[in-house]
Amino acid sequence: MNALVDAPLIPGKKISLLIGVLGLGVSVIGWITTPRAFFVSYLFAVVFFVGLSLGSLGILMIHHLTGGYWGYAVRRFLEAAAGNLPLIALLFVPILFGLSELYPWRHPDIVAANHLLAKKQGYLNTAGFIIRTIAVFAVWIVGSRLLLKWSAEQDVTVSVEPTRKMRTLSGPGLVIYPMTMTFAAVDWIMSMETEWYSTMFPILICIGQILGALALIILLFAWTAGSSKLRELASTDNFHKIGNLLLAFVMMWAYLAFGQLLVIWSGNLPAEISWYLHRTAGGWRWVAIFIGLFEFFVPFFLLLMRPVKKKRHVLAMVAACVFISYIVTIWWTIAPSAYPGGFYVSWITVTTFFGIGGLWWAAFLWNLGRRRLVPVNDPRFALAVPV
Amino acid sequence: MKEKYGLMAEFSTHEELVHAAEKAYEHGFRNMDGYAPFPVEGLAEALGKKTRLPLLVLIGGIIGGLGAYFMEWDANVISYPINIGGRPLNSWPAFIPITFELTVLGASLTAFFFSLGLSGLPKPYHPVFNVPQFERASQDRFFLCIETRDRLFRGDETRDFLLSLNPLTISEVDK
């Protein structure tokens, strides 16, 4: 312990590490017995947690560019989540052993029978998948490490240079993030369907990631707002602002999700509509309705009201509603490609989610514990906080 | 003697104005208003001003949205039923953009006209402009005016009350 570290805000590092190791350990049984169910579940968990880290990186870069009082309170949460990208890159490796379980373009018989898929072989092939995956992780890790390194430098200096560097990187960074995520979304998720494509899909995934990360940091902020270090930042006004931001992203997400539906529904072409047919078949229909209700309608109407955004416990409940819906959305986005007949969930889904989640959370807490909770030396922090 | 509109106190900061408004409200004054060069956070609450505007805007938005959907439904299902690519006549996904747009239109028109109307605008004449230094209300001064029609208004007593708030000046406002 030194002066630059605050006492741990949130306990549970060891427990979550244990849950993570146990979860992944038990999941290995699934890998052996039902590899398809395992890989679909594993991909879901990886995509979900890479989304929390990337979404946090996105919000972090937005705040580096715009500044604002709200961001200083949650800066460390965002940095701790973005700091998990190397871990999640490592956890991605098992997916490479299950490509044949996940992607139709890996099967020569399916490709031979499908003219459209055969034409896509120049892009959708194993070497391309691996190279692009390594490339996007490399970009994300280098970008996030630079931001974290400069942020740590800023903690021990009164010079404005580190903050200037962070701001300079964040501008291009916010362009690079959706561009790299486009490759990842196409490779990892979109190509699970034999023919389906949607140009709106990657940005929908990106905004979903930011929405999920925002819901998480609101939960964490509301939870820790009583602690001594964050109390002065935990004003009603701050929760109001961050609640407005949540409303903006709920609307943005719904706009994109509906935009994609409207375009594909209007076109009604076999290659496109299949995605929605798979996602409204049998029990999946109820999942779709759940998502519409709890990721848009309920939070949207609640967040229109000022008192909801100003009371941190109420705002936290809305954020929890969005966060849980976001988990369901990722499962609904991925699983029906492998199980188009109707609702499916496996015990392996739960064990992989808690396995990767446990490790992610332990690393998050470890990252959080290594830094001061408030970026006191940020040149704009002093202006933003009334002394 | 000319009839008076009220008594006006002048302050140099918005914090003082909000503080004065709170004191005046505590004292029981209700017919009063604050004037500032920029929107002051918390001033309306301090003056005890309540607005029905949010509710009206919500109603305006709902009327706009329902109206839009009804218009599209009526046109496509009742008046001109045309088979377009085998889609159902009541094709809700296609109706959403217009429903959304007219919800926004209904809400924003309501907000525009009712915020003008509820604040009594347009108003070509207002007595507060009879005070010479009031022109600084659009520059760097903050004013609190307690009106004579307030049931607690008692000439000198009210002047003493305003004096206790340490204003820069106190002026009588001619009607």
XYZ file of C-alpha atoms in Angstrom:
562
model
C 0.000 0.000 0.000
C 1.294 3.422 -0.863
C -0.207 6.884 -1.036
C -1.354 6.398 -4.607
C -3.663 3.515 -3.742
C -6.977 3.742 -1.937
C -8.393 1.003 0.243
C -10.332 -1.587 -1.809
C -13.787 -0.361 -2.723
C -15.343 -3.677 -3.572
C -14.314 -6.941 -1.920
C -14.542 -10.393 -3.471
C -11.454 -10.716 -5.649
C -10.570 -14.216 -4.427
C -14.146 -15.505 -4.477
C -14.678 -14.388 -8.053
C -11.332 -15.870 -9.108
C -12.469 -19.158 -7.558
C -15.855 -18.941 -9.327
C -14.046 -18.220 -12.584
C -11.693 -21.180 -12.330
C -14.480 -23.527 -11.172
C -16.838 -22.317 -13.899
C -14.314 -22.852 -16.660
C -13.235 -26.160 -15.122
C -16.780 -27.502 -15.130
C -17.286 -26.135 -18.649
C -14.488 -28.403 -19.876
C -16.869 -31.333 -19.223
C -19.242 -29.643 -21.662
C -16.477 -29.275 -24.222
C -15.953 -33.061 -24.106
C -19.600 -34.152 -23.991
C -21.451 -31.560 -26.125
C -18.858 -29.476 -28.014
C -21.423 -27.499 -30.021
C -23.334 -26.325 -26.946
C -20.017 -25.555 -25.278
C -18.642 -23.415 -28.098
C -21.869 -21.471 -28.621
C -21.988 -20.753 -24.881
C -18.300 -19.925 -24.739
C -18.538 -17.552 -27.704
C -21.500 -15.864 -25.999
C -19.535 -15.328 -22.793
C -16.443 -14.053 -24.603
C -18.461 -11.674 -26.804
C -20.324 -10.397 -23.753
C -17.215 -9.641 -21.684
C -15.170 -8.291 -24.579
C -18.166 -5.997 -25.060
C -17.994 -4.708 -21.481
C -14.270 -3.980 -21.863
C -14.601 -2.370 -25.293
C -17.711 -0.415 -24.357
C -15.831 0.946 -21.343
C -12.933 1.897 -23.594
C -15.408 3.709 -25.838
C -16.960 5.681 -22.958
C -13.459 6.430 -21.639
C -12.433 7.905 -24.991
C -15.666 9.897 -25.207
C -14.890 11.383 -21.810
C -11.284 12.147 -22.706
C -12.639 14.174 -25.616
C -15.617 15.858 -23.982
C -14.584 16.135 -20.355
C -17.385 16.658 -17.848
C -17.924 16.198 -14.175
C -19.681 12.815 -14.487
C -16.667 11.089 -16.016
C -14.220 11.668 -13.186
C -16.377 9.640 -10.823
C -16.370 6.592 -13.095
C -12.977 7.006 -14.809
C -11.350 4.225 -12.770
C -14.170 1.769 -13.441
C -13.813 2.386 -17.151
C -10.038 2.032 -17.033
C -10.209 -1.148 -14.973
C -12.662 -2.700 -17.457
C -10.635 -1.599 -20.490
C -7.550 -3.026 -18.782
C -9.086 -6.507 -19.073
C -8.628 -6.677 -22.863
C -5.410 -8.782 -22.724
C -7.177 -11.276 -20.438
C -10.158 -11.542 -22.759
C -7.808 -11.973 -25.752
C -6.264 -14.931 -23.957
C -9.703 -16.335 -23.164
C -10.600 -16.071 -26.853
C -8.059 -18.753 -27.824
C -10.331 -21.803 -27.170
C -12.781 -20.446 -29.796
C -10.130 -21.198 -32.439
C -10.489 -24.911 -31.626
C -14.227 -24.797 -32.200
C -14.540 -22.938 -35.494
C -16.117 -25.979 -37.157
C -18.752 -26.153 -34.432
C -19.678 -22.507 -34.916
C -19.253 -21.453 -38.522
C -20.824 -22.964 -41.661
C -18.011 -21.602 -43.876
C -15.699 -24.142 -42.236
C -17.671 -27.030 -43.763
C -16.687 -27.844 -47.382
C -20.000 -29.652 -47.996
C -22.105 -26.634 -46.958
C -19.878 -24.294 -48.977
C -20.061 -26.556 -52.052
C -23.852 -26.559 -51.861
C -24.125 -22.810 -51.439
C -23.081 -20.585 -54.310
C -23.147 -17.396 -52.179
C -20.976 -18.891 -49.454
C -18.524 -20.283 -52.027
C -18.013 -16.756 -53.389
C -17.238 -15.504 -49.866
C -14.426 -18.008 -49.288
C -11.809 -15.397 -50.148
C -12.757 -13.565 -46.977
C -14.407 -16.137 -44.756
C -11.602 -18.630 -44.230
C -9.699 -19.907 -41.216
C -6.456 -18.018 -41.822
C -8.352 -14.763 -42.425
C -10.445 -15.272 -39.278
C -7.367 -15.822 -37.102
C -5.361 -12.949 -38.627
C -8.241 -10.485 -38.279
C -8.948 -11.604 -34.708
C -5.286 -11.142 -33.731
C -5.198 -7.772 -35.501
C -8.279 -6.329 -33.805
C -7.159 -7.520 -30.368
C -3.706 -6.044 -31.015
C -5.226 -2.655 -31.892
C -7.539 -2.690 -28.840
C -4.811 -3.784 -26.443
C -2.237 -1.259 -27.687
C -4.812 1.549 -27.607
C -6.104 0.739 -24.133
C -2.598 0.168 -22.708
C -1.456 3.564 -23.992
C -4.447 5.289 -22.391
C -3.859 3.448 -19.103
C -0.123 4.204 -19.156
C -0.682 7.931 -19.692
C -3.419 7.954 -17.083
C -0.977 6.435 -14.563
C 1.627 9.057 -15.526
C -0.936 11.784 -14.936
C -1.434 10.543 -11.374
C 2.109 11.499 -10.393
C 2.623 14.721 -12.318
C 0.984 18.122 -12.523
C 2.065 18.487 -16.156
C -0.864 18.458 -18.592
C 1.089 16.440 -21.169
C -0.354 12.952 -20.359
C -3.925 14.269 -20.557
C -3.150 15.953 -23.860
C -1.835 12.647 -25.215
C -4.932 10.789 -24.026
C -7.144 13.313 -25.741
C -5.148 13.163 -28.959
C -5.435 9.370 -29.109
C -9.135 9.326 -28.201
C -10.226 11.202 -31.342
C -8.899 8.661 -33.860
C -9.576 5.938 -31.281
C -13.321 6.554 -31.432
C -13.172 6.054 -35.212
C -10.936 2.986 -35.015
C -13.134 1.277 -32.394
C -16.246 0.769 -34.565
C -14.076 0.020 -37.610
C -12.168 -2.794 -35.889
C -15.342 -3.996 -34.174
C -16.897 -4.284 -37.648
C -14.375 -6.987 -38.558
C -14.892 -8.715 -35.220
C -18.700 -8.591 -35.420
C -18.721 -9.936 -38.973
C -16.266 -12.748 -38.235
C -17.356 -13.819 -34.777
C -21.125 -13.349 -34.920
C -22.516 -12.556 -38.364
C -20.743 -15.436 -40.124
C -22.517 -17.950 -37.864
C -25.449 -17.626 -40.282
C -24.876 -19.208 -43.656
C -25.953 -16.311 -45.879
C -27.079 -13.469 -43.654
C -25.497 -10.064 -43.753
C -26.431 -6.618 -42.463
C -24.306 -3.493 -42.807
C -25.945 -2.003 -39.736
C -25.123 -4.953 -37.525
C -21.552 -4.030 -36.398
C -22.504 -0.544 -35.211
C -25.522 -2.037 -33.441
C -23.092 -4.339 -31.625
C -20.818 -1.363 -30.798
C -23.630 0.746 -29.351
C -24.857 -2.302 -27.432
C -21.377 -2.651 -25.922
C -21.361 0.983 -24.817
C -24.894 0.613 -23.432
C -23.924 -2.507 -21.459
C -20.744 -0.896 -20.130
C -22.630 2.269 -19.182
C -25.241 0.253 -17.277
C -22.438 -1.580 -15.440
C -20.558 1.576 -14.405
C -23.803 3.198 -13.227
C -24.408 0.145 -11.034
C -20.857 0.324 -9.693
C -21.035 4.082 -9.149
C -24.356 3.839 -7.306
C -22.995 0.963 -5.237
C -19.782 2.715 -4.196
C -21.162 6.260 -3.998
C -21.269 6.077 -0.210
C -17.551 5.383 0.089
C -15.440 8.254 1.346
C -13.444 8.729 -1.854
C -16.344 9.025 -4.227
C -18.825 10.786 -1.959
C -17.957 14.289 -3.100
C -18.462 13.215 -6.718
C -21.691 11.349 -6.047
C -23.957 14.371 -6.350
C -27.565 14.227 -7.488
C -26.488 16.281 -10.480
C -23.852 13.720 -11.449
C -26.361 10.868 -11.374
C -28.740 13.026 -13.397
C -26.096 13.556 -16.076
C -25.018 9.940 -16.293
C -28.700 8.937 -16.317
C -29.233 11.221 -19.307
C -26.330 9.504 -21.017
C -27.966 6.128 -20.348
C -31.212 7.418 -21.861
C -29.304 8.616 -24.944
C -27.700 5.200 -25.464
C -30.947 3.312 -24.801
C -32.532 5.399 -27.578
C -29.523 5.053 -29.881
C -29.485 1.289 -29.410
C -33.237 0.986 -30.014
C -32.961 3.224 -33.083
C -30.270 1.014 -34.633
C -31.941 -2.252 -33.631
C -35.234 -1.098 -35.119
C -33.506 0.389 -38.179
C -32.000 -2.973 -39.026
C -35.334 -4.726 -38.480
C -37.202 -2.219 -40.663
C -34.765 -2.481 -43.584
C -34.661 -6.284 -43.518
C -38.403 -6.649 -42.905
C -39.190 -4.288 -45.809
C -36.832 -6.079 -48.180
C -38.058 -9.505 -47.076
C -35.261 -11.252 -48.990
C -34.536 -14.889 -48.105
C -30.857 -14.323 -47.287
C -31.676 -11.451 -44.944
C -34.956 -12.295 -43.265
C -33.672 -15.694 -42.106
C -31.868 -14.007 -39.224
C -35.146 -12.667 -37.807
C -37.029 -15.878 -38.590
C -34.486 -17.813 -36.515
C -34.815 -15.251 -33.739
C -38.594 -15.299 -33.554
C -39.070 -19.066 -33.859
C -40.686 -20.809 -30.903
C -39.446 -19.560 -27.543
C -37.036 -17.086 -29.136
C -40.062 -14.884 -29.882
C -40.622 -14.350 -26.158
C -36.956 -13.534 -25.698
C -37.264 -10.910 -28.456
C -40.309 -9.405 -26.734
C -38.457 -9.412 -23.403
C -35.562 -7.505 -24.984
C -37.874 -4.946 -26.592
C -39.634 -4.352 -23.290
C -36.702 -4.265 -20.904
C -33.907 -2.858 -23.030
C -36.085 -0.136 -24.521
C -39.663 0.546 -23.401
C -39.335 0.229 -19.630
C -35.955 2.019 -19.243
C -36.924 4.625 -21.860
C -40.118 5.729 -20.125
C -38.526 5.588 -16.675
C -35.495 7.603 -17.776
C -37.730 10.334 -19.211
C -38.532 11.282 -15.631
C -36.047 13.461 -13.791
C -36.602 12.042 -10.289
C -35.612 8.583 -11.606
C -32.255 9.880 -12.818
C -31.574 11.931 -9.697
C -32.102 9.149 -7.139
C -29.158 6.815 -7.301
C -30.995 3.726 -6.055
C -33.747 4.131 -8.626
C -31.248 4.845 -11.405
C -29.305 1.745 -10.341
C -32.456 -0.363 -10.728
C -33.005 0.948 -14.252
C -29.330 0.271 -15.045
C -29.714 -3.270 -13.698
C -32.734 -3.766 -15.971
C -30.686 -2.600 -18.988
C -27.683 -4.712 -17.969
C -29.677 -7.933 -17.587
C -31.455 -7.273 -20.890
C -28.078 -6.727 -22.512
C -26.922 -10.185 -21.344
C -30.101 -11.683 -22.819
C -29.609 -9.699 -26.051
C -26.140 -11.136 -26.627
C -27.439 -14.696 -26.102
C -30.378 -13.970 -28.434
C -27.955 -12.540 -31.020
C -25.635 -15.552 -30.978
C -27.494 -18.719 -29.969
C -30.381 -18.821 -32.516
C -27.820 -19.154 -35.326
C -26.892 -22.540 -33.870
C -30.334 -23.373 -32.464
C -32.824 -21.826 -34.928
C -35.682 -24.106 -33.945
C -36.614 -22.501 -30.664
C -35.374 -21.286 -27.317
C -32.268 -23.007 -26.094
C -30.054 -22.540 -23.078
C -27.684 -25.008 -21.512
C -26.046 -25.443 -18.137
C -22.804 -24.818 -20.018
C -24.067 -21.323 -20.873
C -24.229 -20.601 -17.160
C -20.864 -22.163 -16.317
C -18.992 -20.436 -19.171
C -20.643 -17.107 -18.313
C -19.618 -17.353 -14.663
C -16.254 -18.855 -15.612
C -15.202 -16.020 -17.884
C -17.162 -13.522 -15.804
C -15.405 -14.611 -12.602
C -11.972 -14.141 -14.134
C -13.014 -10.846 -15.746
C -14.388 -9.536 -12.455
C -11.329 -10.646 -10.436
C -9.030 -8.894 -12.923
C -11.303 -5.843 -12.865
C -11.055 -5.610 -9.066
C -7.307 -6.126 -9.253
C -6.988 -3.281 -11.786
C -9.227 -1.086 -9.653
C -7.187 -1.701 -6.515
C -3.942 -0.575 -8.105
C -4.961 3.022 -8.669
C -6.357 5.984 -6.794
C -10.100 6.139 -7.188
C -10.188 9.720 -8.360
C -7.951 11.237 -11.070
C -6.936 14.200 -8.896
C -4.142 15.417 -11.161
C -6.256 15.617 -14.299
C -6.021 19.306 -15.243
C -9.758 19.520 -15.878
C -10.643 17.685 -12.670
C -9.796 20.684 -10.485
C -12.046 22.883 -12.617
C -14.855 20.357 -12.565
C -14.923 19.761 -8.815
C -15.935 22.649 -6.598
C -13.390 22.810 -3.759
C -49.542 58.858 -6.055
C -48.864 56.406 -8.843
C -49.796 52.824 -8.273
C -46.909 50.461 -7.655
C -46.241 47.094 -9.230
C -43.837 45.930 -6.566
C -40.489 46.274 -4.854
C -37.340 45.153 -6.613
C -34.029 44.138 -5.031
C -30.828 43.995 -7.049
C -28.058 41.416 -6.475
C -24.656 40.943 -8.045
C -24.489 37.117 -8.064
C -26.922 34.332 -8.888
C -26.176 32.585 -5.581
C -27.436 35.656 -3.714
C -30.554 35.742 -5.875
C -31.373 32.074 -5.203
C -30.701 32.605 -1.502
C -32.959 35.680 -1.462
C -35.694 33.818 -3.312
C -35.543 30.999 -0.770
C -35.792 33.477 2.114
C -38.716 35.285 0.508
C -40.523 32.015 -0.087
C -39.915 30.979 3.526
C -41.284 34.345 4.628
C -44.476 33.494 2.782
C -44.267 35.592 -0.380
C -45.745 33.916 -3.439
C -46.360 36.669 -6.034
C -42.763 37.322 -6.894
C -40.345 36.628 -9.692
C -36.603 36.431 -10.287
C -34.763 37.960 -13.238
C -31.305 36.899 -14.401
C -29.124 37.197 -17.534
C -28.886 33.388 -17.860
C -30.921 30.357 -16.705
C -30.155 29.921 -13.012
C -30.255 26.336 -11.743
C -32.638 26.053 -8.792
C -34.173 29.532 -9.096
C -37.615 28.331 -10.183
C -37.665 25.832 -7.298
C -36.527 28.520 -4.835
C -39.344 30.840 -5.983
C -41.806 27.986 -5.587
C -42.761 28.133 -9.267
C -44.330 24.919 -10.450
C -44.935 24.084 -14.075
C -47.306 21.674 -15.750
C -45.225 21.803 -18.930
C -43.689 18.269 -18.641
C -47.158 16.719 -18.348
C -48.460 18.785 -21.278
C -45.472 17.806 -23.432
C -46.064 14.132 -22.585
C -49.726 14.455 -23.583
C -48.728 16.300 -26.780
C -46.301 13.541 -27.656
C -48.828 10.785 -27.021
C -51.475 12.562 -29.124
C -48.912 13.012 -31.921
C -47.890 9.355 -31.831
C -51.386 7.886 -31.618
C -52.600 10.327 -34.271
C -49.815 9.317 -36.628
C -50.428 5.618 -36.187
C -54.166 6.077 -36.597
C -53.617 8.122 -39.763
C -51.418 5.390 -41.285
C -53.709 2.599 -40.169
C -56.769 4.400 -41.533
C -55.093 5.156 -44.870
C -53.672 1.680 -45.396
C -56.351 -0.531 -43.877
C -59.661 1.361 -44.273
C -59.402 3.955 -47.031
C -56.896 2.568 -49.541
C -56.179 -1.093 -48.832
C -53.460 -2.101 -51.306
C -51.548 -5.380 -51.318
C -47.854 -4.420 -51.197
C -45.606 -7.450 -51.654
C -48.030 -9.644 -49.738
C -47.455 -7.770 -46.489
C -50.309 -7.366 -44.023
C -52.315 -4.166 -44.470
C -51.536 -3.134 -40.902
C -47.740 -3.321 -41.319
C -46.615 -1.892 -37.990
C -42.841 -1.840 -38.640
C -43.343 0.442 -41.623
C -45.570 2.752 -39.566
C -43.061 3.302 -36.759
C -40.870 6.037 -38.363
C -43.865 8.346 -38.967
C -45.276 7.518 -35.530
C -41.939 8.427 -33.990
C -41.581 11.652 -36.002
C -45.074 12.888 -35.162
C -44.553 12.010 -31.495
C -41.542 14.322 -31.519
C -43.460 16.957 -33.490
C -46.438 16.834 -31.132
C -44.193 17.070 -28.082
C -42.019 19.890 -29.431
C -44.912 22.022 -30.722
C -46.608 21.614 -27.340
C -43.388 22.596 -25.577
C -42.900 25.630 -27.832
C -46.401 27.088 -27.675
C -47.218 26.189 -24.088
C -43.917 27.473 -22.707
C -44.674 30.798 -24.413
C -48.330 30.776 -23.382
C -47.811 29.678 -19.774
C -45.182 32.398 -19.262
C -47.648 35.000 -20.566
C -45.753 35.753 -23.762
C -45.867 37.693 -26.005
C -46.021 40.665 -23.621
C -45.322 44.090 -25.122
C -45.344 45.868 -21.741
C -43.976 44.796 -18.393
C -43.662 47.152 -15.403
C -40.220 45.881 -14.304
C -38.659 47.793 -17.211
C -39.678 51.028 -15.477
C -36.710 50.547 -13.147
C -33.698 52.145 -14.897
C -31.040 49.696 -13.697
C -33.203 46.737 -14.752
C -31.537 46.793 -18.170
C -28.591 45.099 -16.462
C -30.797 42.041 -15.907
C -29.684 41.007 -19.372
C -26.022 41.721 -18.561
C -24.632 41.148 -15.077
C -27.278 41.779 -12.420
C -29.846 39.582 -10.700
C -33.223 40.888 -9.546
C -35.942 39.733 -7.209
C -39.272 41.523 -7.481
C -41.991 41.104 -4.835
C -45.302 42.237 -6.249
C -47.823 44.469 -4.450
C -50.617 41.988 -5.160
C -49.018 39.501 -2.759
C -51.239 39.179 0.299
C -48.244 39.686 2.609
C -47.074 42.835 0.828
C -46.864 45.776 3.282
C -44.856 48.696 1.827
C -42.151 49.511 4.378
C -42.223 46.155 6.108
C -41.472 44.442 2.806
C -38.714 46.966 2.115
C -37.161 46.092 5.499
C -37.388 42.433 4.646
C -35.590 42.979 1.331
C -32.970 45.105 3.125
C -32.225 42.149 5.409
C -31.111 40.235 2.306
C -28.285 42.749 1.661
C -29.163 43.784 -1.896
C -27.184 46.377 -3.857
C -30.280 48.542 -4.345
C -34.001 48.446 -3.711
C -36.336 50.164 -6.149
C -40.047 50.773 -6.293
C -41.504 49.493 -9.507
C -44.124 51.768 -11.101
C -47.091 50.144 -12.732
